[in-house]
Short mmCIF file of C-alpha atoms in Angstrom, two decimals:
data_model
loop_
_atom_site.label_atom_id
_atom_site.label_comp_id
_atom_site.label_asym_id
_atom_site.label_seq_id
_atom_site.Cartn_x
_atom_site.Cartn_y
_atom_site.Cartn_z
CA MET A 1 0.00 0.00 0.00
CA ALA A 2 1.05 3.59 -0.41
CA GLU A 3 2.46 5.20 2.68
CA ASP A 4 0.54 8.17 3.98
CA ASP A 5 2.90 10.80 2.68
CA GLY A 6 1.66 12.77 -0.21
CA VAL A 7 0.41 10.13 -2.61
CA PRO A 8 -2.56 11.70 -4.43
CA PRO A 9 -5.83 9.76 -4.01
CA GLU A 10 -6.17 9.26 -7.75
CA VAL A 11 -2.80 7.48 -7.72
CA ALA A 12 -3.37 5.56 -4.48
CA GLU A 13 -6.63 4.12 -5.79
CA LEU A 14 -4.77 2.44 -8.65
CA ILE A 15 -2.85 0.19 -6.26
CA GLY A 16 -3.89 -3.41 -6.86
CA VAL A 17 -5.88 -2.60 -9.99
CA PRO A 18 -4.89 -4.36 -13.26
CA GLN A 19 -4.12 -1.79 -15.93
CA TYR A 20 -3.12 -1.71 -19.55
CA ALA A 21 -4.14 -5.24 -20.46
CA GLN A 22 -2.69 -5.72 -23.91
CA THR A 23 -1.68 -8.30 -26.46
CA ALA A 24 1.64 -8.20 -28.27
CA ASP A 25 1.87 -6.50 -31.66
CA PHE A 26 3.70 -9.48 -33.08
CA ALA A 27 4.09 -13.19 -32.49
CA VAL A 28 7.11 -14.65 -30.73
CA GLU A 29 9.85 -15.15 -33.29
CA ARG A 30 13.16 -16.95 -33.27
CA SER A 31 15.20 -13.99 -34.50
CA TYR A 32 15.06 -12.52 -31.02
CA THR A 33 16.25 -15.81 -29.59
CA TYR A 34 19.29 -15.62 -31.81
CA ASN A 35 19.81 -11.91 -31.08
CA THR A 36 19.61 -12.53 -27.33
CA CYS A 37 21.94 -15.50 -27.44
CA ALA A 38 24.37 -13.57 -29.63
CA ALA A 39 24.30 -10.59 -27.28
CA THR A 40 25.17 -12.82 -24.34
CA GLN A 41 27.30 -15.41 -26.11
CA ASN A 42 24.83 -18.06 -24.97
CA GLY A 43 25.57 -21.39 -26.64
CA ASN A 44 22.79 -23.39 -24.97
CA PRO A 45 21.90 -25.94 -27.69
CA ILE A 46 18.18 -25.80 -26.94
CA PHE A 47 18.26 -22.44 -28.74
CA TRP A 48 20.58 -23.40 -31.60
CA ASP A 49 19.97 -27.08 -32.35
CA ASP A 50 16.43 -28.15 -33.23
CA SER A 51 17.11 -31.79 -32.46
CA VAL A 52 18.21 -30.89 -28.93
CA ALA A 53 15.21 -28.58 -28.57
CA GLU A 54 12.91 -31.39 -29.66
CA THR A 55 14.40 -33.76 -27.10
CA VAL A 56 14.73 -31.38 -24.16
CA THR A 57 12.00 -28.77 -24.54
CA ASN A 58 9.58 -30.49 -26.92
CA GLY A 59 10.50 -28.07 -29.68
CA PRO A 60 12.04 -24.60 -29.86
CA ILE A 61 11.47 -22.15 -27.04
CA ALA A 62 12.54 -18.57 -26.41
CA PRO A 63 15.12 -17.92 -23.70
CA PRO A 64 13.06 -17.53 -20.51
CA THR A 65 14.59 -14.15 -19.70
CA THR A 66 13.21 -12.71 -22.94
CA LEU A 67 9.80 -12.71 -21.24
CA SER A 68 9.31 -8.94 -21.28
CA LEU A 69 10.56 -8.26 -24.76
CA TRP A 70 7.51 -9.73 -26.46
CA MET A 71 5.39 -6.94 -25.03
CA ARG A 72 7.75 -4.10 -25.78
CA PRO A 73 6.21 -1.82 -28.39
CA HIS A 74 7.92 -0.94 -31.61
CA PHE A 75 9.88 2.27 -31.28
CA TRP A 76 7.56 3.71 -33.90
CA GLN A 77 4.60 2.42 -35.83
CA PRO A 78 1.97 3.97 -38.09
CA GLY A 79 -0.67 5.85 -36.16
CA ALA A 80 1.21 5.88 -32.88
CA ALA A 81 1.72 9.27 -31.30
CA GLY A 82 5.07 9.92 -29.69
CA GLU A 83 7.56 7.46 -28.31
CA GLN A 84 6.05 4.09 -27.48
CA VAL A 85 6.95 2.82 -24.01
CA ALA A 86 6.61 -0.46 -22.16
CA LEU A 87 5.63 -0.60 -18.49
CA LYS A 88 3.29 2.36 -18.80
CA VAL A 89 2.46 2.41 -15.10
CA HIS A 90 6.09 3.25 -14.43
CA PHE A 91 5.94 6.21 -16.77
CA ASP A 92 2.55 7.27 -15.38
CA LEU A 93 4.11 7.46 -11.93
CA LYS A 94 7.05 9.50 -13.20
CA ALA A 95 4.54 11.95 -14.64
CA ALA A 96 2.24 11.90 -11.60
CA PHE A 97 5.07 12.83 -9.26
CA ASP A 98 6.92 15.04 -11.75
CA LEU A 99 10.05 12.92 -11.53
CA PRO A 100 11.98 13.21 -14.80
CA GLU A 101 14.45 10.38 -14.20
CA ALA A 102 13.97 6.78 -13.18
CA VAL A 103 15.89 3.56 -12.77
CA MET A 104 14.88 0.01 -11.99
CA THR A 105 16.50 -1.24 -8.79
CA ASP A 106 15.03 -4.72 -8.18
CA ASN A 107 13.47 -7.22 -10.53
CA THR A 108 12.00 -10.64 -9.72
CA ILE A 109 10.96 -12.93 -12.55
CA THR A 110 9.16 -16.23 -12.14
CA PHE A 111 9.04 -18.53 -15.14
CA HIS A 112 6.11 -20.81 -15.90
CA GLU A 113 5.10 -22.34 -19.25
CA PRO A 114 7.88 -21.88 -21.83
CA VAL A 115 7.35 -19.23 -24.50
CA ARG A 116 7.51 -20.69 -27.99
CA PRO A 117 7.87 -19.25 -31.49
CA GLY A 118 4.43 -18.35 -32.79
CA ASP A 119 2.99 -17.63 -29.35
CA ARG A 120 1.05 -14.41 -28.94
CA ILE A 121 1.77 -13.00 -25.49
CA SER A 122 -0.53 -10.77 -23.42
CA ASN A 123 0.09 -8.97 -20.18
CA GLN A 124 -1.32 -6.59 -17.63
CA GLN A 125 0.33 -4.29 -15.12
CA VAL A 126 -0.55 -3.97 -11.45
CA LEU A 127 0.82 -1.21 -9.23
CA LYS A 128 1.60 -2.88 -5.91
CA SER A 129 3.04 -0.08 -3.74
CA ILE A 130 4.50 3.44 -3.63
CA SER A 131 7.00 4.63 -1.04
CA GLY A 132 7.20 7.99 0.63
CA PRO A 133 9.87 10.46 -0.48
CA LYS A 134 13.38 9.00 -0.40
CA THR A 135 16.80 10.43 -1.12
CA THR A 136 19.54 8.33 -2.69
CA LYS A 137 22.80 9.26 -4.33
CA LEU A 138 20.91 9.64 -7.59
CA GLY A 139 18.51 12.22 -6.25
CA THR A 140 15.22 12.53 -4.40
CA GLY A 141 12.06 10.71 -5.42
CA ARG A 142 9.98 7.62 -4.70
CA PHE A 143 10.22 3.86 -5.04
CA TRP A 144 7.36 1.87 -6.51
CA VAL A 145 6.65 -1.80 -7.20
CA ILE A 146 4.85 -2.95 -10.34
CA ASP A 147 3.88 -6.56 -11.16
CA VAL A 148 3.42 -7.67 -14.75
CA GLU A 149 1.67 -10.98 -15.50
CA TYR A 150 2.25 -12.63 -18.85
CA HIS A 151 0.01 -15.21 -20.54
CA ASN A 152 0.10 -16.96 -23.90
CA GLN A 153 -2.76 -17.24 -26.39
CA ARG A 154 -4.08 -20.31 -24.52
CA ASP A 155 -4.29 -18.16 -21.37
CA GLU A 156 -1.51 -20.19 -19.77
CA LEU A 157 0.67 -18.24 -17.36
CA VAL A 158 4.13 -17.95 -18.86
CA GLY A 159 5.71 -15.66 -16.30
CA VAL A 160 5.43 -12.85 -13.78
CA GLU A 161 7.78 -9.93 -13.41
CA SER A 162 7.90 -7.73 -10.34
CA TYR A 163 9.76 -4.47 -10.80
CA THR A 164 10.95 -1.99 -8.20
CA GLY A 165 11.52 1.39 -9.79
CA PHE A 166 12.97 4.58 -8.37
CA GLY A 167 11.68 7.78 -9.96
CA TYR A 168 13.77 10.77 -9.03
CA ARG A 169 14.83 14.29 -9.66
CA ARG A 170 18.54 14.96 -9.57
CA ASP A 171 19.28 17.03 -6.50
CA THR A 172 20.98 19.69 -8.59
CA GLU A 173 17.60 20.30 -10.21
CA GLY A 174 15.90 20.78 -6.86
CA ALA A 175 13.84 18.01 -5.36
CA ARG A 176 10.09 18.17 -5.73
CA PRO A 177 8.91 14.73 -4.65
CA MET B 1 28.54 -25.85 -21.08
CA THR B 2 27.99 -28.75 -18.68
CA ALA B 3 26.54 -31.80 -20.44
CA ALA B 4 23.80 -32.40 -17.87
CA LEU B 5 24.12 -31.56 -14.22
CA ILE B 6 22.34 -33.94 -11.83
CA LEU B 7 21.01 -32.77 -8.47
CA SER B 8 23.08 -35.30 -6.54
CA GLN B 9 26.23 -33.70 -7.96
CA VAL B 10 25.47 -30.41 -6.20
CA ALA B 11 26.02 -29.42 -2.57
CA VAL B 12 25.48 -26.29 -0.54
CA GLY B 13 28.62 -24.19 -0.62
CA ASP B 14 29.68 -25.31 -4.08
CA THR B 15 30.95 -22.50 -6.25
CA LEU B 16 30.45 -22.09 -9.97
CA PRO B 17 33.27 -21.37 -12.40
CA THR B 18 33.61 -17.64 -12.92
CA LEU B 19 32.82 -15.99 -16.21
CA ALA B 20 34.59 -12.76 -17.23
CA VAL B 21 33.33 -10.53 -20.03
CA ASP B 22 34.84 -7.28 -21.23
CA VAL B 23 31.99 -4.84 -21.84
CA THR B 24 32.12 -2.63 -24.91
CA PRO B 25 29.62 -0.14 -26.30
CA THR B 26 28.58 -2.92 -28.67
CA THR B 27 27.84 -5.21 -25.71
CA VAL B 28 25.48 -2.59 -24.29
CA VAL B 29 23.77 -1.64 -27.55
CA LEU B 30 23.48 -5.22 -28.80
CA GLY B 31 21.88 -6.26 -25.53
CA ALA B 32 19.47 -3.34 -25.50
CA LEU B 33 18.32 -3.91 -29.05
CA ALA B 34 18.07 -7.68 -28.59
CA SER B 35 15.67 -7.01 -25.73
CA ARG B 36 13.78 -4.31 -27.66
CA ASP B 37 14.79 -1.66 -25.16
CA TRP B 38 14.95 1.54 -27.15
CA ARG B 39 15.54 3.90 -24.22
CA PRO B 40 18.39 6.29 -25.02
CA MET B 41 20.50 5.69 -21.91
CA HIS B 42 21.40 2.32 -23.43
CA HIS B 43 22.70 3.69 -26.73
CA ASP B 44 23.10 7.49 -26.49
CA TYR B 45 26.22 8.61 -24.63
CA LYS B 46 25.16 12.23 -24.35
CA PHE B 47 21.74 11.33 -23.00
CA ALA B 48 23.23 8.94 -20.45
CA THR B 49 25.87 11.37 -19.21
CA GLU B 50 24.05 14.68 -19.48
CA ARG B 51 20.46 13.67 -18.68
CA ASN B 52 20.89 10.64 -16.44
CA GLY B 53 24.12 11.87 -14.88
CA VAL B 54 25.91 8.55 -15.19
CA ALA B 55 29.34 7.80 -16.57
CA ASP B 56 28.32 6.27 -19.90
CA ILE B 57 25.63 4.16 -21.56
CA PHE B 58 24.96 1.11 -19.41
CA LEU B 59 23.62 -2.46 -19.58
CA ASN B 60 19.84 -2.60 -19.40
CA THR B 61 17.90 -4.78 -17.00
CA PRO B 62 16.55 -7.44 -19.42
CA ASN B 63 19.99 -7.91 -20.92
CA GLN B 64 21.52 -8.40 -17.48
CA ALA B 65 18.85 -11.04 -16.88
CA ALA B 66 19.90 -12.75 -20.10
CA TRP B 67 23.53 -12.71 -18.98
CA PHE B 68 22.53 -14.33 -15.68
CA GLU B 69 20.52 -16.95 -17.56
CA ARG B 70 23.49 -17.74 -19.78
CA TYR B 71 25.82 -17.98 -16.78
CA VAL B 72 23.57 -20.34 -14.83
CA THR B 73 22.64 -22.60 -17.74
CA ASP B 74 26.28 -22.82 -18.81
CA TRP B 75 26.68 -24.63 -15.49
CA THR B 76 23.49 -26.72 -15.44
CA GLY B 77 23.48 -27.75 -19.08
CA PRO B 78 20.41 -27.62 -21.31
CA LYS B 79 18.11 -29.44 -18.91
CA GLY B 80 18.53 -26.70 -16.33
CA ARG B 81 15.25 -24.78 -16.18
CA LEU B 82 15.01 -21.40 -14.51
CA GLY B 83 12.24 -21.06 -11.96
CA ARG B 84 12.88 -17.69 -10.41
CA MET B 85 15.39 -14.87 -10.54
CA THR B 86 15.54 -11.92 -8.18
CA PHE B 87 18.14 -9.39 -9.01
CA ARG B 88 19.20 -6.11 -7.53
CA MET B 89 21.22 -3.60 -9.46
CA LYS B 90 23.48 -1.70 -7.14
CA THR B 91 25.58 0.13 -9.69
CA SER B 92 25.58 0.25 -13.46
CA VAL B 93 27.81 -1.67 -15.84
CA PHE B 94 29.52 0.51 -18.42
CA PRO B 95 31.69 0.05 -21.50
CA GLY B 96 35.27 -0.51 -20.38
CA ASP B 97 34.15 -2.56 -17.38
CA ARG B 98 35.21 -6.18 -17.05
CA MET B 99 32.20 -7.90 -15.57
CA VAL B 100 32.82 -11.10 -13.66
CA PHE B 101 30.06 -13.54 -12.80
CA SER B 102 30.45 -15.83 -9.80
CA ALA B 103 28.01 -17.88 -7.75
CA VAL B 104 27.65 -20.06 -4.70
CA VAL B 105 25.06 -22.76 -4.05
CA THR B 106 22.85 -21.80 -1.11
CA ALA B 107 20.28 -24.62 -1.15
CA VAL B 108 19.68 -28.01 -2.74
CA GLU B 109 16.27 -29.61 -2.39
CA THR B 110 13.61 -31.78 -3.95
CA ASP B 111 10.10 -30.41 -3.73
CA ASP B 112 6.93 -32.37 -2.91
CA VAL B 113 6.32 -33.23 -6.57
CA GLY B 114 9.84 -34.57 -7.05
CA CYS B 115 11.41 -31.64 -8.83
CA GLY B 116 15.06 -30.97 -7.98
CA TRP B 117 15.96 -27.38 -7.18
CA VAL B 118 19.22 -25.55 -6.68
CA SER B 119 19.36 -22.05 -5.20
CA LEU B 120 22.26 -19.84 -6.13
CA ASP B 121 23.54 -16.45 -5.06
CA VAL B 122 25.05 -15.02 -8.20
CA SER B 123 27.14 -11.86 -8.29
CA LEU B 124 28.15 -9.64 -11.15
CA THR B 125 31.20 -7.70 -10.05
CA VAL B 126 33.35 -5.07 -11.71
CA GLY B 127 36.70 -4.92 -10.00
CA GLU B 128 35.95 -4.68 -6.30
CA ARG B 129 32.48 -3.32 -6.99
CA VAL B 130 29.40 -5.56 -6.82
CA ALA B 131 27.25 -4.24 -9.63
CA THR B 132 24.33 -6.67 -9.45
CA THR B 133 23.32 -9.56 -7.24
CA CYS B 134 20.94 -12.24 -8.41
CA ALA B 135 19.24 -14.96 -6.39
CA VAL B 136 18.38 -17.81 -8.73
CA ARG B 137 16.20 -20.88 -8.25
CA VAL B 138 16.89 -23.35 -11.03
CA ALA B 139 15.49 -26.84 -11.55
CA VAL B 140 17.95 -29.58 -12.47
CA PRO B 141 17.30 -33.28 -13.15
CA VAL B 142 17.16 -35.61 -10.15
CA GLY B 143 18.40 -38.45 -12.36
CA GLU B 144 19.63 -39.13 -15.86
CA ASN B 145 16.12 -39.74 -17.18
CA ASP B 146 14.55 -36.73 -15.48
CA ASN B 147 13.90 -33.51 -17.36
CA PRO B 148 12.47 -30.46 -15.57
CA TRP B 149 11.23 -29.05 -18.89
CA ARG B 150 8.59 -31.79 -19.00
CA ARG B 151 6.90 -30.41 -15.91
CA ARG B 152 3.67 -28.49 -16.33
CA GLY B 153 0.90 -27.10 -14.17
CA ASP B 154 0.95 -28.38 -10.59
CA ASP B 155 4.18 -30.28 -11.23
CA TRP B 156 6.03 -27.02 -11.74
CA LYS B 157 6.21 -25.13 -8.45
CA VAL B 158 8.41 -22.09 -8.87
#
């Protein structure tokens, strides 16, 4: 729950409420498996060798830690206004508290059904908590926790991410938490 | 990569082989784009230094997760199946850093549906600085014919 220290009621009432239910713009594809494995020099044969994937994972899967990428919007697409962002609740909170900067400090991911090429992933975001004003070496702002639940097109749970974000204003800019 | 780690081969206090990676701007940008993270602090030096006030562009969160996955499954082999990861970023990882992954086994158990689990405390350090810590719960086979990837529904208790 939000601590009793300046959280506007219209923000506090969003705690625990699913928001921004959405389905991915595109189906899970193997190119991102290869890109992810290349970026991390990951030679796990379940991602590179179809015969191993067939034996071990009953066919190709995406690396589990790619969970969030399937819901990340294109940087631009026709008809979209402005920069497209994932984790909209995070950006809503930055705006609500007028905190221009933010970082993610903690992230817990639980992995359930494997994500497979061709899957169409959906998710929803739930604001879990907001801290009171805090000052760190980055600046002054607030911490918040956001859970994101991911399902596939069969409504099977494929994973849950829990993010702790810190929205802040650099102290040289003058703190206005 | 380990051929296939078996639960009985693991004990609390075991340490994993370290992995050292020299981070370049390409490492950061490749990881950000692979994870579809278009935010400028992961590819735009001026934005990172002048807006965010950090030393350089830096590794993004999903890409760090992917590095932890690679490190852990290098050790378990392909039958290792991640159940849970909790990571805390203490400081950023920048181009020019040499990141070193290390880990210690903190728990070994079999759950009530027979799945073998190993808990690990993984650290990503840069020099003397701990950049990120990651608590990992990974399923490994309890025998040569076991395969955690076959588990579904109530047989998969993360």
